[in-house]
Coordinates of N, CA and C in Angstrom, one line a residue:
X1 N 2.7 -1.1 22.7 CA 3.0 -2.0 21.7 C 4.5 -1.9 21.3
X2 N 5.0 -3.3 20.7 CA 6.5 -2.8 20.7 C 7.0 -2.9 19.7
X3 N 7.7 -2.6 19.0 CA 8.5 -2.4 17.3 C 8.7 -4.0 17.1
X4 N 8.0 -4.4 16.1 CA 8.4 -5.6 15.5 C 9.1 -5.3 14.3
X5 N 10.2 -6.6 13.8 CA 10.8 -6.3 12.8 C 10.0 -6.5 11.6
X6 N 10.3 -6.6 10.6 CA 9.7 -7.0 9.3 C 10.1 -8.3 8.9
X7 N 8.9 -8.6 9.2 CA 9.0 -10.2 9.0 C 8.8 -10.9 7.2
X8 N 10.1 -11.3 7.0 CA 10.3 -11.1 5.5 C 9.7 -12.4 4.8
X9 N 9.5 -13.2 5.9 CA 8.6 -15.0 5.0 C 6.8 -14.6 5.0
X10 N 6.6 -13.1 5.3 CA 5.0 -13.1 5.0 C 4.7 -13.0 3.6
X11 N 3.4 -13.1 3.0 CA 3.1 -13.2 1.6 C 3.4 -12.0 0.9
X12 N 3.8 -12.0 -0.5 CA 3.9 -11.2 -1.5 C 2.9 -11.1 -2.3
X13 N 2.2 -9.6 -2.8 CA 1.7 -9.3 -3.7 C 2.0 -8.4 -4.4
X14 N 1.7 -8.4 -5.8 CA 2.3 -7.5 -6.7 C 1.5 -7.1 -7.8
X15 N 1.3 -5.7 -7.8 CA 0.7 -4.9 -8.6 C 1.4 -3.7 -9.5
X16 N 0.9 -3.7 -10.5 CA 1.6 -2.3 -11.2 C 0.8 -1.0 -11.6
X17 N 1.0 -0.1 -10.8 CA 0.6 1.1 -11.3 C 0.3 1.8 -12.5
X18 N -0.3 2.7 -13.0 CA -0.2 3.3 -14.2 C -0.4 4.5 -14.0
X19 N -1.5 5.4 -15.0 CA -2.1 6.1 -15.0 C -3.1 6.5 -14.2
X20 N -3.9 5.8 -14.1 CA -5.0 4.9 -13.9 C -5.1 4.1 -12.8
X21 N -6.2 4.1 -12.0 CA -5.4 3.2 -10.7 C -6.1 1.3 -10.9
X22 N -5.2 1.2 -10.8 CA -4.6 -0.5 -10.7 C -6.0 -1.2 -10.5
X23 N -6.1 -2.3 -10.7 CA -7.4 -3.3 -9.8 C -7.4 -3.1 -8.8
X24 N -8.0 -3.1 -7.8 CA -7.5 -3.4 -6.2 C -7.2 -4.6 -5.5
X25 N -6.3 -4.7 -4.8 CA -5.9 -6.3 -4.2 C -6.1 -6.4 -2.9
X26 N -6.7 -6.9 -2.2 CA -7.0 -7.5 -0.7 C -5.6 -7.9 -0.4
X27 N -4.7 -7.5 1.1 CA -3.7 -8.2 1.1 C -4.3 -9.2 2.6
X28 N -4.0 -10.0 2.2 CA -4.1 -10.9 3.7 C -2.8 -12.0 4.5
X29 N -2.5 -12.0 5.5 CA -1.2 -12.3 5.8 C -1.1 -13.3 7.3
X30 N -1.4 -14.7 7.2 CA -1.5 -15.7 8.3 C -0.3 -15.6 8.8
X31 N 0.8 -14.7 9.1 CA 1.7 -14.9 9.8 C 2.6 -14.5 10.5
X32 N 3.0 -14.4 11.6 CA 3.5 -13.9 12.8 C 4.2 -12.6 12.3
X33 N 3.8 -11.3 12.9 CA 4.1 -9.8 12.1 C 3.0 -9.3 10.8
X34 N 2.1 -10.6 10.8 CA 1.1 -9.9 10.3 C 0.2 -8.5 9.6
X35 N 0.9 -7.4 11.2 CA 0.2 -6.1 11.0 C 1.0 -5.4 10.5
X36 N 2.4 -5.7 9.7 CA 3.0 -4.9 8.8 C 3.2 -5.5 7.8
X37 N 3.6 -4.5 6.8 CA 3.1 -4.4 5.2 C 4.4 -3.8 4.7
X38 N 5.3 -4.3 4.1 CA 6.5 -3.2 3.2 C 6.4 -3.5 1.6
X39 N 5.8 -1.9 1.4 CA 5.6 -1.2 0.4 C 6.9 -0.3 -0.3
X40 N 6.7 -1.0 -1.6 CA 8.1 -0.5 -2.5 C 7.7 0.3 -3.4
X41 N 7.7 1.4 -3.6 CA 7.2 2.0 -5.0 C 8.8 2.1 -6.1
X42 N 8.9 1.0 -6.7 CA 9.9 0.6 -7.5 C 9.8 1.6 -8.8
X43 N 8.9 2.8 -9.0 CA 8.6 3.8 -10.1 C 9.9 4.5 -10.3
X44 N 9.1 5.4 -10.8 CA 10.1 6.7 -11.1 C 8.9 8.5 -11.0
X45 N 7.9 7.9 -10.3 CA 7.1 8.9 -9.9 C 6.3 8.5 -8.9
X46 N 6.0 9.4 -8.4 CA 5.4 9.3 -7.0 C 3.9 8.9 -7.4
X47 N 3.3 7.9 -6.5 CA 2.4 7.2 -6.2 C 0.9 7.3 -5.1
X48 N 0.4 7.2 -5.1 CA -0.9 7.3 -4.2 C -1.2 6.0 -3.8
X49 N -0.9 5.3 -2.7 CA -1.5 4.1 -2.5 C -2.5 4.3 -1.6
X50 N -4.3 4.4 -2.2 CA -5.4 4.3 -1.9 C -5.8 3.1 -0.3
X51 N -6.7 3.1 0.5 CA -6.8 2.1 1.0 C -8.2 2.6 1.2
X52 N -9.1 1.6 2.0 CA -10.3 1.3 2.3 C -11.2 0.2 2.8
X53 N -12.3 0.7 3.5 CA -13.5 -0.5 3.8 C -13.7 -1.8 2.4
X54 N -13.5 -0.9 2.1 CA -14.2 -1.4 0.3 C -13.5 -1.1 -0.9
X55 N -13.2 -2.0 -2.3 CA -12.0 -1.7 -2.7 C -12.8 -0.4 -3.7
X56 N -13.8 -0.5 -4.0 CA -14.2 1.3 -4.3 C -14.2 2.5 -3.8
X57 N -13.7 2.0 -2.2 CA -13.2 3.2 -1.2 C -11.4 3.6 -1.9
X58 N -11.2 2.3 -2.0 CA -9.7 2.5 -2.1 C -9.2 3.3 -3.4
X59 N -9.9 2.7 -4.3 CA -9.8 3.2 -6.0 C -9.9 4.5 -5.7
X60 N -11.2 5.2 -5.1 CA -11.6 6.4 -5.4 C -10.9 7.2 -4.3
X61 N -9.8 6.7 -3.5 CA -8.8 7.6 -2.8 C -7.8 7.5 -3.5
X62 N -7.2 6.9 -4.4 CA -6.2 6.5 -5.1 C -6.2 7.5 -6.1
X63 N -7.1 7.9 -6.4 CA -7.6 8.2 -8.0 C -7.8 9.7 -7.8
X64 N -8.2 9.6 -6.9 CA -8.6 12.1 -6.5 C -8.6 11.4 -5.0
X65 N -7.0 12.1 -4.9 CA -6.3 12.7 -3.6 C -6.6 13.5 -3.4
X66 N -6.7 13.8 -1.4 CA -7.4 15.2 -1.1 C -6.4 15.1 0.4
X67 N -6.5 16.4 0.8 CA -5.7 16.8 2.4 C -6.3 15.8 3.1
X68 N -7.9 15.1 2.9 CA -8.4 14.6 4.2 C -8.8 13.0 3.7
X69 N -8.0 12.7 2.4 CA -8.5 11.4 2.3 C -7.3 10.7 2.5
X70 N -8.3 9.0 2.0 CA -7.4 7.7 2.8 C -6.2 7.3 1.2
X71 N -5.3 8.3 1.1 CA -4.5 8.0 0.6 C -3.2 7.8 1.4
X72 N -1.7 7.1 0.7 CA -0.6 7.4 1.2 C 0.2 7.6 0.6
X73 N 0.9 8.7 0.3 CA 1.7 8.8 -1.0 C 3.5 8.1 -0.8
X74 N 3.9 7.6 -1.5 CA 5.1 6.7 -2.1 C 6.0 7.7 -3.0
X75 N 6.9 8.1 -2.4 CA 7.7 9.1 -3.5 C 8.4 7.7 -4.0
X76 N 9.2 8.3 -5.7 CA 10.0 7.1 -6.4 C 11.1 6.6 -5.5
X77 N 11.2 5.2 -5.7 CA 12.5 4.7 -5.3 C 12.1 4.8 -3.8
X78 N 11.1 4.6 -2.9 CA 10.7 4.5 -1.4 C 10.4 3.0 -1.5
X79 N 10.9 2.8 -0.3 CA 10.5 1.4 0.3 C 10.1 1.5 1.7
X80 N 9.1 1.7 1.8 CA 8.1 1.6 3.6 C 7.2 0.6 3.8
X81 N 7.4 0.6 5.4 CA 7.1 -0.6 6.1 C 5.6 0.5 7.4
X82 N 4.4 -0.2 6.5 CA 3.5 0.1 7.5 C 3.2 -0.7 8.6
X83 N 2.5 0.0 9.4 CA 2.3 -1.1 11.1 C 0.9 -0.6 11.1

């Protein structure tokens, strides 16, 4: 598979963190580069961005991080691009 750029006319969503983890948002993306995602954690503390089958899979990775769960952590001021 080969390095696609980040295709910057795909859709935006936007959520804000707290304490507390956030609603969960479905992202879905009809357009060419589709399979990547850039994630900003615009904070000033590091973040857990949960994911999942189910958005109560995601919440509850989000929420109690472990060595073997489906979290991703976001230090402050990162901007990454998942594939």
């Amino acid at each position: 598979m080969g390095i696609n750029a980040f295709t910057k006319t795909g859709n935006t969503v936007v959520f804000t963190a707290a304490v507390s983890a956030p609603t969960p948002v479905q992202v879905t993306n009809s357009t060419i580069g589709g399979n990547q995602y850039r994630i900003i954690n615009a904070g000033t503390s590091v973040v857990f961005l949960g994911y999942g089958t189910t958005a109560a899979e995601a919440t509850t990775a989000s929420a109690n991080v472990t060595s073997s769960g489906a979290a991703f952590p976001l230090l402050a001021g990162t901007d990454e691009i998942l594939t």
